[in-house]
């Protein structure tokens, strides 16, 4: 059932109508960011077409064909050869191709064409997914054109991509393009809570990190974010304490350490949200206005220790340093200076002038 999928109500409506009117295109191109559910929607179509006890025009999700459609038999090995064929699901009419390396291969497209020409073995229709269709090169794209042009009426080919502009126009023009929108934070949050993936407070944070992609909400990216935020929370704690120079210099070193160098900007972003949160709490703003809602107890504790310190000044000091980073300054020294200046500033002094070292 489409209703079990998150977001993209417009797409659900469109696909439902196409199924009702029996005019589902044989070649479709699903576009939209990674992790918004393109593949799940494609599999939902496969279920709708092959379900044993359909609910209206949709798959029930619970009958044996519906269940088997969700189980892919991924190759065990990582050798390119293992990934060269069609990866079938436990349903003999539903399969997918994935680029073994950087490109989708001509042989894979030929396999799809060959299989699409067979009548369904078990259900009413055969469905083939092409993952990361932007990995078609000229040859493999051309090998696909014929079957896209005139798919046999019992076969459906669904291309998935987050980068539709990379596809040859000859491929795009032969498909019905269906665009998926990023999910809203509240759609993601509700999904995580309803499916017991996380509690309310964490769900809100995950939804924010996700930036529209359910994949990101539950993937590695979230763990990375949590790690970065932990480090920045330590900085905020040291700033609130005011005199923990050792910790601040240590944090500056961590922030500039080689493995996380690319995360420098992201970490400063996070530090700013933490400062803003503590600041809001110190002004007795409602807890709901806090971005890092799952850290509420820690942030409240910090906000009480701010005393006469000026978090809004800290934010402008960070911003000032970021501007200077555009020109050639020594980032490590600038961070040292930034943290120490922030720690030293209090309500009685105006935000200090630029004191960052120019290389
Ligand atoms: Zn079913």
mmCIF file with all atom_site columns, N, CA, C and O in Angstrom, residues 46-89:
data_model
loop_
_atom_site.group_PDB
_atom_site.id
_atom_site.type_symbol
_atom_site.label_atom_id
_atom_site.label_alt_id
_atom_site.label_comp_id
_atom_site.label_asym_id
_atom_site.label_entity_id
_atom_site.label_seq_id
_atom_site.pdbx_PDB_ins_code
_atom_site.Cartn_x
_atom_site.Cartn_y
_atom_site.Cartn_z
_atom_site.occupancy
_atom_site.B_iso_or_equiv
_atom_site.pdbx_formal_charge
_atom_site.auth_seq_id
_atom_site.auth_comp_id
_atom_site.auth_asym_id
_atom_site.auth_atom_id
_atom_site.pdbx_PDB_model_num
ATOM 1   N N  . UNK A 1 46 ? 5.411  -2.870  -8.288  1.00 0.00 ? 46 UNK A N  1
ATOM 2   C CA . UNK A 1 46 ? 5.551  -4.301  -8.591  1.00 0.00 ? 46 UNK A CA 1
ATOM 3   C C  . UNK A 1 46 ? 4.550  -5.124  -7.773  1.00 0.00 ? 46 UNK A C  1
ATOM 4   O O  . UNK A 1 46 ? 3.952  -6.081  -8.272  1.00 0.00 ? 46 UNK A O  1
ATOM 5   N N  . UNK A 1 47 ? 4.344  -4.728  -6.536  1.00 0.00 ? 47 UNK A N  1
ATOM 6   C CA . UNK A 1 47 ? 3.374  -5.439  -5.695  1.00 0.00 ? 47 UNK A CA 1
ATOM 7   C C  . UNK A 1 47 ? 1.960  -5.235  -6.230  1.00 0.00 ? 47 UNK A C  1
ATOM 8   O O  . UNK A 1 47 ? 1.180  -6.185  -6.337  1.00 0.00 ? 47 UNK A O  1
ATOM 9   N N  . UNK A 1 48 ? 1.645  -3.981  -6.549  1.00 0.00 ? 48 UNK A N  1
ATOM 10  C CA . UNK A 1 48 ? 0.293  -3.686  -7.056  1.00 0.00 ? 48 UNK A CA 1
ATOM 11  C C  . UNK A 1 48 ? -0.021 -4.558  -8.269  1.00 0.00 ? 48 UNK A C  1
ATOM 12  O O  . UNK A 1 48 ? -1.139 -5.036  -8.433  1.00 0.00 ? 48 UNK A O  1
ATOM 13  N N  . UNK A 1 49 ? 0.992  -4.784  -9.104  1.00 0.00 ? 49 UNK A N  1
ATOM 14  C CA . UNK A 1 49 ? 0.759  -5.534  -10.349 1.00 0.00 ? 49 UNK A CA 1
ATOM 15  C C  . UNK A 1 49 ? 0.724  -7.046  -10.128 1.00 0.00 ? 49 UNK A C  1
ATOM 16  O O  . UNK A 1 49 ? 0.208  -7.786  -10.956 1.00 0.00 ? 49 UNK A O  1
ATOM 17  N N  . UNK A 1 50 ? 1.290  -7.507  -9.026  1.00 0.00 ? 50 UNK A N  1
ATOM 18  C CA . UNK A 1 50 ? 1.428  -8.950  -8.834  1.00 0.00 ? 50 UNK A CA 1
ATOM 19  C C  . UNK A 1 50 ? 0.771  -9.492  -7.563  1.00 0.00 ? 50 UNK A C  1
ATOM 20  O O  . UNK A 1 50 ? 0.880  -10.682 -7.269  1.00 0.00 ? 50 UNK A O  1
ATOM 21  N N  . UNK A 1 51 ? 0.074  -8.642  -6.845  1.00 0.00 ? 51 UNK A N  1
ATOM 22  C CA . UNK A 1 51 ? -0.527 -9.053  -5.565  1.00 0.00 ? 51 UNK A CA 1
ATOM 23  C C  . UNK A 1 51 ? -1.619 -10.101 -5.782  1.00 0.00 ? 51 UNK A C  1
ATOM 24  O O  . UNK A 1 51 ? -2.341 -10.076 -6.759  1.00 0.00 ? 51 UNK A O  1
ATOM 25  N N  . UNK A 1 52 ? -1.690 -11.017 -4.808  1.00 0.00 ? 52 UNK A N  1
ATOM 26  C CA . UNK A 1 52 ? -2.711 -12.063 -4.898  1.00 0.00 ? 52 UNK A CA 1
ATOM 27  C C  . UNK A 1 52 ? -4.041 -11.596 -4.297  1.00 0.00 ? 52 UNK A C  1
ATOM 28  O O  . UNK A 1 52 ? -5.094 -12.098 -4.670  1.00 0.00 ? 52 UNK A O  1
ATOM 29  N N  . UNK A 1 53 ? -3.983 -10.667 -3.361  1.00 0.00 ? 53 UNK A N  1
ATOM 30  C CA . UNK A 1 53 ? -5.255 -10.141 -2.839  1.00 0.00 ? 53 UNK A CA 1
ATOM 31  C C  . UNK A 1 53 ? -5.205 -8.623  -2.771  1.00 0.00 ? 53 UNK A C  1
ATOM 32  O O  . UNK A 1 53 ? -5.073 -8.030  -1.709  1.00 0.00 ? 53 UNK A O  1
ATOM 33  N N  . UNK A 1 54 ? -5.262 -7.999  -3.971  1.00 0.00 ? 54 UNK A N  1
ATOM 34  C CA . UNK A 1 54 ? -5.079 -6.546  -4.037  1.00 0.00 ? 54 UNK A CA 1
ATOM 35  C C  . UNK A 1 54 ? -6.137 -5.781  -3.246  1.00 0.00 ? 54 UNK A C  1
ATOM 36  O O  . UNK A 1 54 ? -7.271 -6.209  -3.126  1.00 0.00 ? 54 UNK A O  1
ATOM 37  N N  . UNK A 1 55 ? -5.685 -4.643  -2.696  1.00 0.00 ? 55 UNK A N  1
ATOM 38  C CA . UNK A 1 55 ? -6.601 -3.733  -2.008  1.00 0.00 ? 55 UNK A CA 1
ATOM 39  C C  . UNK A 1 55 ? -6.890 -2.602  -2.990  1.00 0.00 ? 55 UNK A C  1
ATOM 40  O O  . UNK A 1 55 ? -6.070 -1.720  -3.139  1.00 0.00 ? 55 UNK A O  1
ATOM 41  N N  . UNK A 1 56 ? -8.041 -2.662  -3.618  1.00 0.00 ? 56 UNK A N  1
ATOM 42  C CA . UNK A 1 56 ? -8.290 -1.721  -4.710  1.00 0.00 ? 56 UNK A CA 1
ATOM 43  C C  . UNK A 1 56 ? -7.287 -2.026  -5.800  1.00 0.00 ? 56 UNK A C  1
ATOM 44  O O  . UNK A 1 56 ? -7.173 -3.178  -6.236  1.00 0.00 ? 56 UNK A O  1
ATOM 45  N N  . UNK A 1 57 ? -6.500 -1.004  -6.202  1.00 0.00 ? 57 UNK A N  1
ATOM 46  C CA . UNK A 1 57 ? -5.489 -1.262  -7.230  1.00 0.00 ? 57 UNK A CA 1
ATOM 47  C C  . UNK A 1 57 ? -4.110 -1.466  -6.607  1.00 0.00 ? 57 UNK A C  1
ATOM 48  O O  . UNK A 1 57 ? -3.121 -1.595  -7.312  1.00 0.00 ? 57 UNK A O  1
ATOM 49  N N  . UNK A 1 58 ? -4.045 -1.499  -5.281  1.00 0.00 ? 58 UNK A N  1
ATOM 50  C CA . UNK A 1 58 ? -2.735 -1.565  -4.642  1.00 0.00 ? 58 UNK A CA 1
ATOM 51  C C  . UNK A 1 58 ? -2.424 -2.941  -4.078  1.00 0.00 ? 58 UNK A C  1
ATOM 52  O O  . UNK A 1 58 ? -3.325 -3.727  -3.807  1.00 0.00 ? 58 UNK A O  1
ATOM 53  N N  . UNK A 1 59 ? -1.132 -3.204  -3.899  1.00 0.00 ? 59 UNK A N  1
ATOM 54  C CA . UNK A 1 59 ? -0.697 -4.464  -3.318  1.00 0.00 ? 59 UNK A CA 1
ATOM 55  C C  . UNK A 1 59 ? -1.039 -4.507  -1.835  1.00 0.00 ? 59 UNK A C  1
ATOM 56  O O  . UNK A 1 59 ? -1.018 -3.477  -1.173  1.00 0.00 ? 59 UNK A O  1
ATOM 57  N N  . UNK A 1 60 ? -1.345 -5.707  -1.348  1.00 0.00 ? 60 UNK A N  1
ATOM 58  C CA . UNK A 1 60 ? -1.737 -5.819  0.070   1.00 0.00 ? 60 UNK A CA 1
ATOM 59  C C  . UNK A 1 60 ? -0.518 -5.751  0.977   1.00 0.00 ? 60 UNK A C  1
ATOM 60  O O  . UNK A 1 60 ? -0.609 -5.358  2.135   1.00 0.00 ? 60 UNK A O  1
ATOM 61  N N  . UNK A 1 61 ? 0.641  -6.160  0.464   1.00 0.00 ? 61 UNK A N  1
ATOM 62  C CA . UNK A 1 61 ? 1.854  -6.141  1.281   1.00 0.00 ? 61 UNK A CA 1
ATOM 63  C C  . UNK A 1 61 ? 2.047  -7.395  2.106   1.00 0.00 ? 61 UNK A C  1
ATOM 64  O O  . UNK A 1 61 ? 3.133  -7.651  2.606   1.00 0.00 ? 61 UNK A O  1
ATOM 65  N N  . UNK A 1 62 ? 1.003  -8.205  2.237   1.00 0.00 ? 62 UNK A N  1
ATOM 66  C CA . UNK A 1 62 ? 1.114  -9.352  3.141   1.00 0.00 ? 62 UNK A CA 1
ATOM 67  C C  . UNK A 1 62 ? 1.044  -10.719 2.464   1.00 0.00 ? 62 UNK A C  1
ATOM 68  O O  . UNK A 1 62 ? 1.461  -11.719 3.052   1.00 0.00 ? 62 UNK A O  1
ATOM 69  N N  . UNK A 1 63 ? 0.563  -10.775 1.217   1.00 0.00 ? 63 UNK A N  1
ATOM 70  C CA . UNK A 1 63 ? 0.438  -12.076 0.552   1.00 0.00 ? 63 UNK A CA 1
ATOM 71  C C  . UNK A 1 63 ? 1.830  -12.580 0.134   1.00 0.00 ? 63 UNK A C  1
ATOM 72  O O  . UNK A 1 63 ? 2.778  -11.788 0.089   1.00 0.00 ? 63 UNK A O  1
ATOM 73  N N  . UNK A 1 64 ? 1.981  -13.865 -0.172  1.00 0.00 ? 64 UNK A N  1
ATOM 74  C CA . UNK A 1 64 ? 3.321  -14.361 -0.530  1.00 0.00 ? 64 UNK A CA 1
ATOM 75  C C  . UNK A 1 64 ? 3.993  -13.575 -1.677  1.00 0.00 ? 64 UNK A C  1
ATOM 76  O O  . UNK A 1 64 ? 5.161  -13.200 -1.529  1.00 0.00 ? 64 UNK A O  1
ATOM 77  N N  . UNK A 1 65 ? 3.308  -13.296 -2.802  1.00 0.00 ? 65 UNK A N  1
ATOM 78  C CA . UNK A 1 65 ? 4.019  -12.524 -3.832  1.00 0.00 ? 65 UNK A CA 1
ATOM 79  C C  . UNK A 1 65 ? 4.485  -11.152 -3.333  1.00 0.00 ? 65 UNK A C  1
ATOM 80  O O  . UNK A 1 65 ? 5.631  -10.758 -3.581  1.00 0.00 ? 65 UNK A O  1
ATOM 81  N N  . UNK A 1 66 ? 3.618  -10.450 -2.607  1.00 0.00 ? 66 UNK A N  1
ATOM 82  C CA . UNK A 1 66 ? 4.016  -9.127  -2.089  1.00 0.00 ? 66 UNK A CA 1
ATOM 83  C C  . UNK A 1 66 ? 5.251  -9.250  -1.200  1.00 0.00 ? 66 UNK A C  1
ATOM 84  O O  . UNK A 1 66 ? 6.172  -8.440  -1.290  1.00 0.00 ? 66 UNK A O  1
ATOM 85  N N  . UNK A 1 67 ? 5.250  -10.257 -0.359  1.00 0.00 ? 67 UNK A N  1
ATOM 86  C CA . UNK A 1 67 ? 6.390  -10.420 0.546   1.00 0.00 ? 67 UNK A CA 1
ATOM 87  C C  . UNK A 1 67 ? 7.664  -10.752 -0.201  1.00 0.00 ? 67 UNK A C  1
ATOM 88  O O  . UNK A 1 67 ? 8.738  -10.234 0.102   1.00 0.00 ? 67 UNK A O  1
ATOM 89  N N  . UNK A 1 68 ? 7.521  -11.647 -1.203  1.00 0.00 ? 68 UNK A N  1
ATOM 90  C CA . UNK A 1 68 ? 8.735  -12.059 -1.925  1.00 0.00 ? 68 UNK A CA 1
ATOM 91  C C  . UNK A 1 68 ? 9.334  -10.924 -2.745  1.00 0.00 ? 68 UNK A C  1
ATOM 92  O O  . UNK A 1 68 ? 10.543 -10.888 -2.982  1.00 0.00 ? 68 UNK A O  1
ATOM 93  N N  . UNK A 1 69 ? 8.471  -10.010 -3.180  1.00 0.00 ? 69 UNK A N  1
ATOM 94  C CA . UNK A 1 69 ? 8.947  -8.887  -3.987  1.00 0.00 ? 69 UNK A CA 1
ATOM 95  C C  . UNK A 1 69 ? 9.910  -7.994  -3.199  1.00 0.00 ? 69 UNK A C  1
ATOM 96  O O  . UNK A 1 69 ? 10.777 -7.323  -3.773  1.00 0.00 ? 69 UNK A O  1
ATOM 97  N N  . UNK A 1 70 ? 9.797  -7.988  -1.891  1.00 0.00 ? 70 UNK A N  1
ATOM 98  C CA . UNK A 1 70 ? 10.680 -7.105  -1.107  1.00 0.00 ? 70 UNK A CA 1
ATOM 99  C C  . UNK A 1 70 ? 12.009 -7.762  -0.772  1.00 0.00 ? 70 UNK A C  1
ATOM 100 O O  . UNK A 1 70 ? 12.878 -7.135  -0.184  1.00 0.00 ? 70 UNK A O  1
ATOM 101 N N  . UNK A 1 71 ? 12.169 -9.064  -1.141  1.00 0.00 ? 71 UNK A N  1
ATOM 102 C CA . UNK A 1 71 ? 13.417 -9.745  -0.775  1.00 0.00 ? 71 UNK A CA 1
ATOM 103 C C  . UNK A 1 71 ? 14.346 -9.901  -1.978  1.00 0.00 ? 71 UNK A C  1
ATOM 104 O O  . UNK A 1 71 ? 14.106 -10.726 -2.853  1.00 0.00 ? 71 UNK A O  1
ATOM 105 N N  . UNK A 1 72 ? 15.412 -9.115  -2.007  1.00 0.00 ? 72 UNK A N  1
ATOM 106 C CA . UNK A 1 72 ? 16.382 -9.201  -3.109  1.00 0.00 ? 72 UNK A CA 1
ATOM 107 C C  . UNK A 1 72 ? 17.459 -10.234 -2.792  1.00 0.00 ? 72 UNK A C  1
ATOM 108 O O  . UNK A 1 72 ? 17.904 -10.323 -1.645  1.00 0.00 ? 72 UNK A O  1
ATOM 109 N N  . UNK A 1 73 ? 17.850 -10.963 -3.799  1.00 0.00 ? 73 UNK A N  1
ATOM 110 C CA . UNK A 1 73 ? 18.940 -11.928 -3.615  1.00 0.00 ? 73 UNK A CA 1
ATOM 111 C C  . UNK A 1 73 ? 20.262 -11.299 -4.048  1.00 0.00 ? 73 UNK A C  1
ATOM 112 O O  . UNK A 1 73 ? 20.773 -11.566 -5.132  1.00 0.00 ? 73 UNK A O  1
ATOM 113 N N  . UNK A 1 74 ? 20.779 -10.467 -3.199  1.00 0.00 ? 74 UNK A N  1
ATOM 114 C CA . UNK A 1 74 ? 22.035 -9.789  -3.530  1.00 0.00 ? 74 UNK A CA 1
ATOM 115 C C  . UNK A 1 74 ? 23.172 -10.800 -3.611  1.00 0.00 ? 74 UNK A C  1
ATOM 116 O O  . UNK A 1 74 ? 23.213 -11.758 -2.841  1.00 0.00 ? 74 UNK A O  1
ATOM 117 N N  . UNK A 1 75 ? 24.100 -10.578 -4.547  1.00 0.00 ? 75 UNK A N  1
ATOM 118 C CA . UNK A 1 75 ? 25.236 -11.495 -4.653  1.00 0.00 ? 75 UNK A CA 1
ATOM 119 C C  . UNK A 1 75 ? 26.039 -11.489 -3.348  1.00 0.00 ? 75 UNK A C  1
ATOM 120 O O  . UNK A 1 75 ? 26.123 -10.457 -2.684  1.00 0.00 ? 75 UNK A O  1
ATOM 121 N N  . UNK A 1 76 ? 26.605 -12.627 -3.025  1.00 0.00 ? 76 UNK A N  1
ATOM 122 C CA . UNK A 1 76 ? 27.387 -12.719 -1.787  1.00 0.00 ? 76 UNK A CA 1
ATOM 123 C C  . UNK A 1 76 ? 28.757 -12.072 -1.955  1.00 0.00 ? 76 UNK A C  1
ATOM 124 O O  . UNK A 1 76 ? 29.257 -11.426 -1.053  1.00 0.00 ? 76 UNK A O  1
ATOM 125 N N  . UNK A 1 77 ? 29.328 -12.249 -3.121  1.00 0.00 ? 77 UNK A N  1
ATOM 126 C CA . UNK A 1 77 ? 30.691 -11.752 -3.332  1.00 0.00 ? 77 UNK A CA 1
ATOM 127 C C  . UNK A 1 77 ? 30.712 -10.290 -3.727  1.00 0.00 ? 77 UNK A C  1
ATOM 128 O O  . UNK A 1 77 ? 29.680 -9.701  -4.043  1.00 0.00 ? 77 UNK A O  1
ATOM 129 N N  . UNK A 1 78 ? 31.916 -9.709  -3.716  1.00 0.00 ? 78 UNK A N  1
ATOM 130 C CA . UNK A 1 78 ? 32.024 -8.317  -4.122  1.00 0.00 ? 78 UNK A CA 1
ATOM 131 C C  . UNK A 1 78 ? 32.693 -8.196  -5.489  1.00 0.00 ? 78 UNK A C  1
ATOM 132 O O  . UNK A 1 78 ? 32.976 -7.113  -5.968  1.00 0.00 ? 78 UNK A O  1
ATOM 133 N N  . UNK A 1 79 ? 32.977 -9.364  -6.112  1.00 0.00 ? 79 UNK A N  1
ATOM 134 C CA . UNK A 1 79 ? 33.582 -9.350  -7.449  1.00 0.00 ? 79 UNK A CA 1
ATOM 135 C C  . UNK A 1 79 ? 32.609 -8.703  -8.432  1.00 0.00 ? 79 UNK A C  1
ATOM 136 O O  . UNK A 1 79 ? 31.396 -8.909  -8.339  1.00 0.00 ? 79 UNK A O  1
ATOM 137 N N  . UNK A 1 80 ? 33.169 -7.936  -9.369  1.00 0.00 ? 80 UNK A N  1
ATOM 138 C CA . UNK A 1 80 ? 32.338 -7.267  -10.355 1.00 0.00 ? 80 UNK A CA 1
ATOM 139 C C  . UNK A 1 80 ? 31.398 -8.249  -11.045 1.00 0.00 ? 80 UNK A C  1
ATOM 140 O O  . UNK A 1 80 ? 30.230 -7.966  -11.269 1.00 0.00 ? 80 UNK A O  1
ATOM 141 N N  . UNK A 1 81 ? 31.941 -9.428  -11.360 1.00 0.00 ? 81 UNK A N  1
ATOM 142 C CA . UNK A 1 81 ? 31.154 -10.414 -12.095 1.00 0.00 ? 81 UNK A CA 1
ATOM 143 C C  . UNK A 1 81 ? 29.871 -10.812 -11.369 1.00 0.00 ? 81 UNK A C  1
ATOM 144 O O  . UNK A 1 81 ? 28.859 -11.094 -11.990 1.00 0.00 ? 81 UNK A O  1
ATOM 145 N N  . UNK A 1 82 ? 29.958 -10.838 -10.044 1.00 0.00 ? 82 UNK A N  1
ATOM 146 C CA . UNK A 1 82 ? 28.780 -11.246 -9.269  1.00 0.00 ? 82 UNK A CA 1
ATOM 147 C C  . UNK A 1 82 ? 27.604 -10.290 -9.466  1.00 0.00 ? 82 UNK A C  1
ATOM 148 O O  . UNK A 1 82 ? 26.458 -10.646 -9.277  1.00 0.00 ? 82 UNK A O  1
ATOM 149 N N  . UNK A 1 83 ? 27.924 -9.063  -9.821  1.00 0.00 ? 83 UNK A N  1
ATOM 150 C CA . UNK A 1 83 ? 26.884 -8.028  -9.907  1.00 0.00 ? 83 UNK A CA 1
ATOM 151 C C  . UNK A 1 83 ? 26.473 -7.738  -11.352 1.00 0.00 ? 83 UNK A C  1
ATOM 152 O O  . UNK A 1 83 ? 25.708 -6.826  -11.606 1.00 0.00 ? 83 UNK A O  1
ATOM 153 N N  . UNK A 1 84 ? 27.010 -8.541  -12.265 1.00 0.00 ? 84 UNK A N  1
ATOM 154 C CA . UNK A 1 84 ? 26.777 -8.226  -13.681 1.00 0.00 ? 84 UNK A CA 1
ATOM 155 C C  . UNK A 1 84 ? 25.385 -8.561  -14.186 1.00 0.00 ? 84 UNK A C  1
ATOM 156 O O  . UNK A 1 84 ? 24.918 -8.009  -15.171 1.00 0.00 ? 84 UNK A O  1
ATOM 157 N N  . UNK A 1 85 ? 24.727 -9.501  -13.537 1.00 0.00 ? 85 UNK A N  1
ATOM 158 C CA . UNK A 1 85 ? 23.421 -9.917  -14.037 1.00 0.00 ? 85 UNK A CA 1
ATOM 159 C C  . UNK A 1 85 ? 22.288 -9.141  -13.405 1.00 0.00 ? 85 UNK A C  1
ATOM 160 O O  . UNK A 1 85 ? 22.507 -8.116  -12.767 1.00 0.00 ? 85 UNK A O  1
ATOM 161 N N  . UNK A 1 86 ? 21.072 -9.652  -13.599 1.00 0.00 ? 86 UNK A N  1
ATOM 162 C CA . UNK A 1 86 ? 19.925 -9.062  -12.923 1.00 0.00 ? 86 UNK A CA 1
ATOM 163 C C  . UNK A 1 86 ? 19.894 -9.621  -11.505 1.00 0.00 ? 86 UNK A C  1
ATOM 164 O O  . UNK A 1 86 ? 20.093 -10.815 -11.293 1.00 0.00 ? 86 UNK A O  1
ATOM 165 N N  . UNK A 1 87 ? 19.702 -8.758  -10.546 1.00 0.00 ? 87 UNK A N  1
ATOM 166 C CA . UNK A 1 87 ? 19.543 -9.221  -9.155  1.00 0.00 ? 87 UNK A CA 1
ATOM 167 C C  . UNK A 1 87 ? 18.043 -9.446  -8.955  1.00 0.00 ? 87 UNK A C  1
ATOM 168 O O  . UNK A 1 87 ? 17.258 -8.501  -8.939  1.00 0.00 ? 87 UNK A O  1
ATOM 169 N N  . UNK A 1 88 ? 17.681 -10.718 -8.860  1.00 0.00 ? 88 UNK A N  1
ATOM 170 C CA . UNK A 1 88 ? 16.259 -11.017 -8.747  1.00 0.00 ? 88 UNK A CA 1
ATOM 171 C C  . UNK A 1 88 ? 15.803 -10.930 -7.297  1.00 0.00 ? 88 UNK A C  1
ATOM 172 O O  . UNK A 1 88 ? 16.588 -11.106 -6.373  1.00 0.00 ? 88 UNK A O  1
ATOM 173 N N  . UNK A 1 89 ? 14.522 -10.676 -7.150  1.00 0.00 ? 89 UNK A N  1
ATOM 174 C CA . UNK A 1 89 ? 13.930 -10.803 -5.821  1.00 0.00 ? 89 UNK A CA 1
ATOM 175 C C  . UNK A 1 89 ? 13.509 -12.266 -5.688  1.00 0.00 ? 89 UNK A C  1
ATOM 176 O O  . UNK A 1 89 ? 13.757 -13.067 -6.591  1.00 0.00 ? 89 UNK A O  1
#
